[in-house]
PDB file of N, CA and C in Angstrom:
ATOM      1  N   MET H1415     -97.733   3.275  29.105  1.00 56.00           N
ATOM      2  CA  MET H1415     -97.590   3.193  27.678  1.00 56.00           C
ATOM      3  C   MET H1415     -97.455   4.588  27.057  1.00 56.00           C
ATOM      4  N   ASN H1416     -98.138   5.541  27.615  1.00 68.00           N
ATOM      5  CA  ASN H1416     -98.060   6.908  27.118  1.00 68.00           C
ATOM      6  C   ASN H1416     -96.664   7.480  27.334  1.00 68.00           C
ATOM      7  N   LEU H1417     -96.045   7.151  28.457  1.00 67.00           N
ATOM      8  CA  LEU H1417     -94.683   7.592  28.749  1.00 67.00           C
ATOM      9  C   LEU H1417     -93.699   6.958  27.772  1.00 67.00           C
ATOM     10  N   ASN H1418     -93.965   5.686  27.431  1.00 72.00           N
ATOM     11  CA  ASN H1418     -93.123   4.981  26.465  1.00 72.00           C
ATOM     12  C   ASN H1418     -93.208   5.635  25.085  1.00 72.00           C
ATOM     13  N   ASN H1419     -94.413   6.061  24.695  1.00 74.00           N
ATOM     14  CA  ASN H1419     -94.593   6.738  23.399  1.00 74.00           C
ATOM     15  C   ASN H1419     -93.869   8.083  23.372  1.00 74.00           C
ATOM     16  N   LEU H1420     -93.913   8.820  24.457  1.00 74.00           N
ATOM     17  CA  LEU H1420     -93.221  10.100  24.526  1.00 74.00           C
ATOM     18  C   LEU H1420     -91.710   9.902  24.416  1.00 74.00           C
ATOM     19  N   ASN H1421     -91.225   8.867  25.086  1.00 80.00           N
ATOM     20  CA  ASN H1421     -89.797   8.556  25.022  1.00 80.00           C
ATOM     21  C   ASN H1421     -89.396   8.166  23.600  1.00 80.00           C
ATOM     22  N   MET H1422     -90.235   7.378  22.941  1.00 81.00           N
ATOM     23  CA  MET H1422     -89.974   6.969  21.552  1.00 81.00           C
ATOM     24  C   MET H1422     -89.990   8.181  20.629  1.00 81.00           C
ATOM     25  N   ASN H1423     -90.975   9.080  20.829  1.00 81.00           N
ATOM     26  CA  ASN H1423     -91.063  10.289  19.992  1.00 81.00           C
ATOM     27  C   ASN H1423     -89.818  11.158  20.161  1.00 81.00           C
ATOM     28  N   ALA H1424     -89.335  11.267  21.386  1.00 82.00           N
ATOM     29  CA  ALA H1424     -88.138  12.060  21.644  1.00 82.00           C
ATOM     30  C   ALA H1424     -86.936  11.445  20.944  1.00 82.00           C
ATOM     31  N   LYS H1425     -86.819  10.130  20.964  1.00 82.00           N
ATOM     32  CA  LYS H1425     -85.703   9.464  20.292  1.00 82.00           C
ATOM     33  C   LYS H1425     -85.805   9.618  18.775  1.00 82.00           C
ATOM     34  N   ILE H1426     -87.005   9.525  18.250  1.00 84.00           N
ATOM     35  CA  ILE H1426     -87.210   9.686  16.803  1.00 84.00           C
ATOM     36  C   ILE H1426     -86.837  11.103  16.387  1.00 84.00           C
ATOM     37  N   GLU H1427     -87.262  12.089  17.170  1.00 85.00           N
ATOM     38  CA  GLU H1427     -86.923  13.475  16.855  1.00 85.00           C
ATOM     39  C   GLU H1427     -85.415  13.704  16.938  1.00 85.00           C
ATOM     40  N   GLU H1428     -84.779  13.058  17.900  1.00 85.00           N
ATOM     41  CA  GLU H1428     -83.331  13.167  18.036  1.00 85.00           C
ATOM     42  C   GLU H1428     -82.623  12.573  16.824  1.00 85.00           C
ATOM     43  N   LEU H1429     -83.116  11.419  16.363  1.00 84.00           N
ATOM     44  CA  LEU H1429     -82.540  10.796  15.171  1.00 84.00           C
ATOM     45  C   LEU H1429     -82.771  11.645  13.923  1.00 84.00           C
ATOM     46  N   MET H1430     -83.960  12.220  13.816  1.00 86.00           N
ATOM     47  CA  MET H1430     -84.262  13.082  12.664  1.00 86.00           C
ATOM     48  C   MET H1430     -83.355  14.315  12.658  1.00 86.00           C
ATOM     49  N   ALA H1431     -83.118  14.896  13.823  1.00 86.00           N
ATOM     50  CA  ALA H1431     -82.237  16.053  13.923  1.00 86.00           C
ATOM     51  C   ALA H1431     -80.807  15.681  13.529  1.00 86.00           C
ATOM     52  N   ALA H1432     -80.368  14.493  13.955  1.00 85.00           N
ATOM     53  CA  ALA H1432     -79.025  14.034  13.603  1.00 85.00           C
ATOM     54  C   ALA H1432     -78.905  13.816  12.102  1.00 85.00           C
ATOM     55  N   LEU H1433     -79.922  13.228  11.479  1.00 84.00           N
ATOM     56  CA  LEU H1433     -79.912  13.021  10.025  1.00 84.00           C
ATOM     57  C   LEU H1433     -79.914  14.352   9.287  1.00 84.00           C
ATOM     58  N   LYS H1434     -80.701  15.297   9.764  1.00 84.00           N
ATOM     59  CA  LYS H1434     -80.768  16.619   9.135  1.00 84.00           C
ATOM     60  C   LYS H1434     -79.404  17.298   9.223  1.00 84.00           C
ATOM     61  N   LYS H1435     -78.745  17.182  10.378  1.00 83.00           N
ATOM     62  CA  LYS H1435     -77.429  17.783  10.558  1.00 83.00           C
ATOM     63  C   LYS H1435     -76.414  17.142   9.611  1.00 83.00           C
ATOM     64  N   LYS H1436     -76.505  15.827   9.446  1.00 80.00           N
ATOM     65  CA  LYS H1436     -75.586  15.115   8.558  1.00 80.00           C
ATOM     66  C   LYS H1436     -75.800  15.542   7.106  1.00 80.00           C
ATOM     67  N   GLU H1437     -77.053  15.723   6.700  1.00 80.00           N
ATOM     68  CA  GLU H1437     -77.347  16.166   5.340  1.00 80.00           C
ATOM     69  C   GLU H1437     -76.822  17.578   5.104  1.00 80.00           C
ATOM     70  N   ASP H1438     -76.948  18.452   6.100  1.00 75.00           N
ATOM     71  CA  ASP H1438     -76.427  19.817   5.974  1.00 75.00           C
ATOM     72  C   ASP H1438     -74.914  19.801   5.816  1.00 75.00           C
ATOM     73  N   GLU H1439     -74.245  18.917   6.558  1.00 77.00           N
ATOM     74  CA  GLU H1439     -72.792  18.805   6.437  1.00 77.00           C
ATOM     75  C   GLU H1439     -72.395  18.302   5.055  1.00 77.00           C
ATOM     76  N   LYS H1440     -73.183  17.377   4.490  1.00 77.00           N
ATOM     77  CA  LYS H1440     -72.899  16.878   3.142  1.00 77.00           C
ATOM     78  C   LYS H1440     -73.020  18.008   2.121  1.00 77.00           C
ATOM     79  N   GLU H1441     -74.061  18.848   2.257  1.00 78.00           N
ATOM     80  CA  GLU H1441     -74.257  19.954   1.332  1.00 78.00           C
ATOM     81  C   GLU H1441     -73.098  20.948   1.437  1.00 78.00           C
ATOM     82  N   LYS H1442     -72.669  21.244   2.659  1.00 79.00           N
ATOM     83  CA  LYS H1442     -71.542  22.154   2.845  1.00 79.00           C
ATOM     84  C   LYS H1442     -70.271  21.557   2.252  1.00 79.00           C
ATOM     85  N   ASN H1443     -70.088  20.266   2.426  1.00 83.00           N
ATOM     86  CA  ASN H1443     -68.913  19.586   1.897  1.00 83.00           C
ATOM     87  C   ASN H1443     -68.918  19.628   0.368  1.00 83.00           C
ATOM     88  N   THR H1444     -70.082  19.437  -0.231  1.00 87.00           N
ATOM     89  CA  THR H1444     -70.209  19.474  -1.688  1.00 87.00           C
ATOM     90  C   THR H1444     -69.878  20.870  -2.211  1.00 87.00           C
ATOM     91  N   VAL H1445     -70.404  21.886  -1.560  1.00 88.00           N
ATOM     92  CA  VAL H1445     -70.130  23.263  -1.976  1.00 88.00           C
ATOM     93  C   VAL H1445     -68.637  23.553  -1.842  1.00 88.00           C
ATOM     94  N   LEU H1446     -68.032  23.086  -0.783  1.00 91.00           N
ATOM     95  CA  LEU H1446     -66.597  23.290  -0.576  1.00 91.00           C
ATOM     96  C   LEU H1446     -65.785  22.637  -1.692  1.00 91.00           C
ATOM     97  N   TRP H1447     -66.157  21.428  -2.084  1.00 92.00           N
ATOM     98  CA  TRP H1447     -65.445  20.739  -3.165  1.00 92.00           C
ATOM     99  C   TRP H1447     -65.613  21.470  -4.494  1.00 92.00           C
ATOM    100  N   VAL H1448     -66.814  21.952  -4.764  1.00 94.00           N
ATOM    101  CA  VAL H1448     -67.056  22.677  -6.018  1.00 94.00           C
ATOM    102  C   VAL H1448     -66.202  23.943  -6.060  1.00 94.00           C
ATOM    103  N   LEU H1449     -66.165  24.686  -4.957  1.00 95.00           N
ATOM    104  CA  LEU H1449     -65.351  25.898  -4.917  1.00 95.00           C
ATOM    105  C   LEU H1449     -63.863  25.580  -5.033  1.00 95.00           C
ATOM    106  N   ALA H1450     -63.436  24.465  -4.459  1.00 96.00           N
ATOM    107  CA  ALA H1450     -62.029  24.075  -4.555  1.00 96.00           C
ATOM    108  C   ALA H1450     -61.664  23.739  -6.001  1.00 96.00           C
ATOM    109  N   VAL H1451     -62.530  23.055  -6.705  1.00 97.00           N
ATOM    110  CA  VAL H1451     -62.265  22.708  -8.111  1.00 97.00           C
ATOM    111  C   VAL H1451     -62.222  23.971  -8.969  1.00 97.00           C
ATOM    112  N   ILE H1452     -63.160  24.878  -8.741  1.00 97.00           N
ATOM    113  CA  ILE H1452     -63.173  26.126  -9.505  1.00 97.00           C
ATOM    114  C   ILE H1452     -61.899  26.927  -9.234  1.00 97.00           C
ATOM    115  N   GLY H1453     -61.474  26.969  -8.000  1.00 96.00           N
ATOM    116  CA  GLY H1453     -60.247  27.673  -7.657  1.00 96.00           C
ATOM    117  C   GLY H1453     -59.031  27.048  -8.302  1.00 96.00           C
ATOM    118  N   ALA H1454     -58.977  25.730  -8.333  1.00 97.00           N
ATOM    119  CA  ALA H1454     -57.843  25.037  -8.951  1.00 97.00           C
ATOM    120  C   ALA H1454     -57.799  25.306 -10.455  1.00 97.00           C
ATOM    121  N   VAL H1455     -58.946  25.271 -11.099  1.00 97.00           N
ATOM    122  CA  VAL H1455     -59.000  25.544 -12.544  1.00 97.00           C
ATOM    123  C   VAL H1455     -58.572  26.981 -12.825  1.00 97.00           C
ATOM    124  N   ALA H1456     -59.026  27.919 -11.998  1.00 97.00           N
ATOM    125  CA  ALA H1456     -58.642  29.323 -12.184  1.00 97.00           C
ATOM    126  C   ALA H1456     -57.138  29.512 -11.975  1.00 97.00           C
ATOM    127  N   ALA H1457     -56.570  28.819 -11.006  1.00 97.00           N
ATOM    128  CA  ALA H1457     -55.132  28.933 -10.754  1.00 97.00           C
ATOM    129  C   ALA H1457     -54.328  28.387 -11.930  1.00 97.00           C
ATOM    130  N   VAL H1458     -54.730  27.255 -12.468  1.00 97.00           N
ATOM    131  CA  VAL H1458     -54.034  26.664 -13.615  1.00 97.00           C
ATOM    132  C   VAL H1458     -54.157  27.581 -14.833  1.00 97.00           C
ATOM    133  N   ALA H1459     -55.337  28.150 -15.041  1.00 97.00           N
ATOM    134  CA  ALA H1459     -55.521  29.057 -16.176  1.00 97.00           C
ATOM    135  C   ALA H1459     -54.655  30.303 -16.017  1.00 97.00           C
ATOM    136  N   GLY H1460     -54.574  30.826 -14.808  1.00 96.00           N
ATOM    137  CA  GLY H1460     -53.732  31.999 -14.559  1.00 96.00           C
ATOM    138  C   GLY H1460     -52.270  31.713 -14.806  1.00 96.00           C
ATOM    139  N   ILE H1461     -51.803  30.572 -14.360  1.00 96.00           N
ATOM    140  CA  ILE H1461     -50.409  30.193 -14.580  1.00 96.00           C
ATOM    141  C   ILE H1461     -50.137  29.993 -16.071  1.00 96.00           C
ATOM    142  N   ALA H1462     -51.057  29.345 -16.770  1.00 96.00           N
ATOM    143  CA  ALA H1462     -50.885  29.126 -18.213  1.00 96.00           C
ATOM    144  C   ALA H1462     -50.825  30.457 -18.950  1.00 96.00           C
ATOM    145  N   PHE H1463     -51.664  31.403 -18.574  1.00 95.00           N
ATOM    146  CA  PHE H1463     -51.655  32.714 -19.224  1.00 95.00           C
ATOM    147  C   PHE H1463     -50.349  33.453 -18.946  1.00 95.00           C
ATOM    148  N   ALA H1464     -49.869  33.366 -17.707  1.00 93.00           N
ATOM    149  CA  ALA H1464     -48.612  34.034 -17.351  1.00 93.00           C
ATOM    150  C   ALA H1464     -47.446  33.442 -18.138  1.00 93.00           C
ATOM    151  N   VAL H1465     -47.413  32.134 -18.284  1.00 94.00           N
ATOM    152  CA  VAL H1465     -46.345  31.486 -19.049  1.00 94.00           C
ATOM    153  C   VAL H1465     -46.437  31.883 -20.524  1.00 94.00           C
ATOM    154  N   TYR H1466     -47.651  31.929 -21.055  1.00 92.00           N
ATOM    155  CA  TYR H1466     -47.845  32.328 -22.458  1.00 92.00           C
ATOM    156  C   TYR H1466     -47.348  33.753 -22.683  1.00 92.00           C
ATOM    157  N   ARG H1467     -47.717  34.669 -21.778  1.00 89.00           N
ATOM    158  CA  ARG H1467     -47.295  36.069 -21.931  1.00 89.00           C
ATOM    159  C   ARG H1467     -45.778  36.204 -21.806  1.00 89.00           C
ATOM    160  N   PHE H1468     -45.163  35.363 -21.003  1.00 89.00           N
ATOM    161  CA  PHE H1468     -43.721  35.436 -20.808  1.00 89.00           C
ATOM    162  C   PHE H1468     -42.972  34.957 -22.049  1.00 89.00           C
ATOM    163  N   PHE H1469     -43.446  33.900 -22.695  1.00 88.00           N
ATOM    164  CA  PHE H1469     -42.746  33.313 -23.827  1.00 88.00           C
ATOM    165  C   PHE H1469     -43.195  33.837 -25.181  1.00 88.00           C
ATOM    166  N   ALA H1470     -44.346  34.489 -25.276  1.00 85.00           N
ATOM    167  CA  ALA H1470     -44.842  34.978 -26.562  1.00 85.00           C
ATOM    168  C   ALA H1470     -44.032  36.200 -26.980  1.00 85.00           C
ATOM    169  N   PRO H1471     -43.555  36.225 -28.218  1.00 76.00           N
ATOM    170  CA  PRO H1471     -42.793  37.397 -28.679  1.00 76.00           C
ATOM    171  C   PRO H1471     -43.725  38.596 -28.853  1.00 76.00           C
ATOM    172  N   ASP H1472     -43.175  39.777 -28.691  1.00 71.00           N
ATOM    173  CA  ASP H1472     -43.959  40.996 -28.811  1.00 71.00           C
ATOM    174  C   ASP H1472     -43.785  41.555 -30.222  1.00 71.00           C
ATOM    175  N   TYR H1473     -44.684  41.179 -31.112  1.00 70.00           N
ATOM    176  CA  TYR H1473     -44.591  41.608 -32.497  1.00 70.00           C
ATOM    177  C   TYR H1473     -44.942  43.080 -32.653  1.00 70.00           C
ATOM    178  N   LEU H1474     -45.761  43.623 -31.796  1.00 67.00           N
ATOM    179  CA  LEU H1474     -46.173  45.012 -31.906  1.00 67.00           C
ATOM    180  C   LEU H1474     -44.992  45.953 -31.703  1.00 67.00           C
ATOM    181  N   GLU H1475     -44.096  45.607 -30.815  1.00 66.00           N
ATOM    182  CA  GLU H1475     -42.924  46.443 -30.567  1.00 66.00           C
ATOM    183  C   GLU H1475     -42.075  46.566 -31.837  1.00 66.00           C
ATOM    184  N   ASP H1476     -41.865  45.474 -32.535  1.00 62.00           N
ATOM    185  CA  ASP H1476     -41.104  45.502 -33.779  1.00 62.00           C
ATOM    186  C   ASP H1476     -41.817  46.337 -34.834  1.00 62.00           C
ATOM    187  N   PHE H1477     -43.132  46.230 -34.920  1.00 61.00           N
ATOM    188  CA  PHE H1477     -43.910  46.969 -35.903  1.00 61.00           C
ATOM    189  C   PHE H1477     -43.803  48.465 -35.639  1.00 61.00           C
ATOM    190  N   GLU H1478     -43.890  48.878 -34.386  1.00 61.00           N
ATOM    191  CA  GLU H1478     -43.821  50.302 -34.059  1.00 61.00           C
ATOM    192  C   GLU H1478     -42.456  50.882 -34.417  1.00 61.00           C
ATOM    193  N   GLU H1479     -41.401  50.125 -34.192  1.00 61.00           N
ATOM    194  CA  GLU H1479     -40.061  50.610 -34.539  1.00 61.00           C
ATOM    195  C   GLU H1479     -39.935  50.803 -36.047  1.00 61.00           C
ATOM    196  N   ASP H1480     -40.449  49.856 -36.824  1.00 60.00           N
ATOM    197  CA  ASP H1480     -40.383  49.975 -38.278  1.00 60.00           C
ATOM    198  C   ASP H1480     -41.208  51.158 -38.762  1.00 60.00           C
ATOM    199  N   PHE H1481     -42.347  51.369 -38.167  1.00 60.00           N
ATOM    200  CA  PHE H1481     -43.219  52.469 -38.568  1.00 60.00           C
ATOM    201  C   PHE H1481     -42.549  53.812 -38.285  1.00 60.00           C
ATOM    202  N   ASP H1482     -41.907  53.943 -37.143  1.00 58.00           N
ATOM    203  CA  ASP H1482     -41.228  55.192 -36.815  1.00 58.00           C
ATOM    204  C   ASP H1482     -40.118  55.487 -37.815  1.00 58.00           C
ATOM    205  N   ASP H1483     -39.373  54.478 -38.224  1.00 58.00           N
ATOM    206  CA  ASP H1483     -38.303  54.676 -39.199  1.00 58.00           C
ATOM    207  C   ASP H1483     -38.865  55.143 -40.537  1.00 58.00           C
ATOM    208  N   ASP H1484     -39.934  54.523 -40.995  1.00 57.00           N
ATOM    209  CA  ASP H1484     -40.549  54.917 -42.265  1.00 57.00           C
ATOM    210  C   ASP H1484     -41.114  56.324 -42.174  1.00 57.00           C
ATOM    211  N   PHE H1485     -41.683  56.666 -41.051  1.00 58.00           N
ATOM    212  CA  PHE H1485     -42.274  57.988 -40.867  1.00 58.00           C
ATOM    213  C   PHE H1485     -41.194  59.063 -40.922  1.00 58.00           C
ATOM    214  N   ASP H1486     -40.070  58.809 -40.270  1.00 57.00           N
ATOM    215  CA  ASP H1486     -38.970  59.770 -40.283  1.00 57.00           C
ATOM    216  C   ASP H1486     -38.389  59.903 -41.687  1.00 57.00           C
ATOM    217  N   ASP H1487     -38.252  58.803 -42.380  1.00 56.00           N
ATOM    218  CA  ASP H1487     -37.719  58.835 -43.747  1.00 56.00           C
ATOM    219  C   ASP H1487     -38.611  59.645 -44.671  1.00 56.00           C
ATOM    220  N   TYR H1488     -39.911  59.567 -44.495  1.00 59.00           N
ATOM    221  CA  TYR H1488     -40.838  60.277 -45.353  1.00 59.00           C
ATOM    222  C   TYR H1488     -40.632  61.783 -45.224  1.00 59.00           C
ATOM    223  N   PHE H1489     -40.508  62.282 -44.001  1.00 59.00           N
ATOM    224  CA  PHE H1489     -40.359  63.718 -43.822  1.00 59.00           C
ATOM    225  C   PHE H1489     -38.954  64.200 -44.164  1.00 59.00           C
ATOM    226  N   GLU H1490     -37.963  63.364 -44.061  1.00 58.00           N
ATOM    227  CA  GLU H1490     -36.616  63.754 -44.461  1.00 58.00           C
ATOM    228  C   GLU H1490     -36.543  63.957 -45.970  1.00 58.00           C
ATOM    229  N   ASP H1491     -37.296  63.149 -46.711  1.00 54.00           N
ATOM    230  CA  ASP H1491     -37.308  63.290 -48.166  1.00 54.00           C
ATOM    231  C   ASP H1491     -37.937  64.615 -48.590  1.00 54.00           C
ATOM    232  N   GLU H1492     -38.948  65.080 -47.894  1.00 55.00           N
ATOM    233  CA  GLU H1492     -39.626  66.335 -48.243  1.00 55.00           C
ATOM    234  C   GLU H1492     -38.749  67.533 -47.969  1.00 55.00           C
ATOM    235  N   GLU H1493     -37.905  67.457 -46.947  1.00 53.00           N
ATOM    236  CA  GLU H1493     -37.062  68.591 -46.587  1.00 53.00           C
ATOM    237  C   GLU H1493     -35.974  68.812 -47.630  1.00 53.00           C
ATOM    238  N   GLU H1494     -35.538  67.814 -48.313  1.00 51.00           N
ATOM    239  CA  GLU H1494     -34.460  67.929 -49.296  1.00 51.00           C
ATOM    240  C   GLU H1494     -34.952  68.497 -50.563  1.00 51.00           C
TER     241      GLU H1494
END
C-alpha cells in the first residue's frame, strides 16, 4: 500500500507540473497577444500620421515667403 501511495503521489506531482506548464504557456500567449495588439495600433497610428503629413498643406512655407517680401519692401522704401 505504501508503494501504491508513492506511485499516486508521483502521478499527482506529474499532473501538477503539467498544469503549471500549461498555465505558464497561457500567460506567455496572453502577453504575446497584448504586444501584438499594441504593435498593430502603433503601426496604424504611424501610417495615419504619415498620410496626414503627406496631404496636409504647408501653410508656414507660404507665410515665410510673404514675410520676406514685406521685409524687403520695407527696407527698399527707406533707401529711396
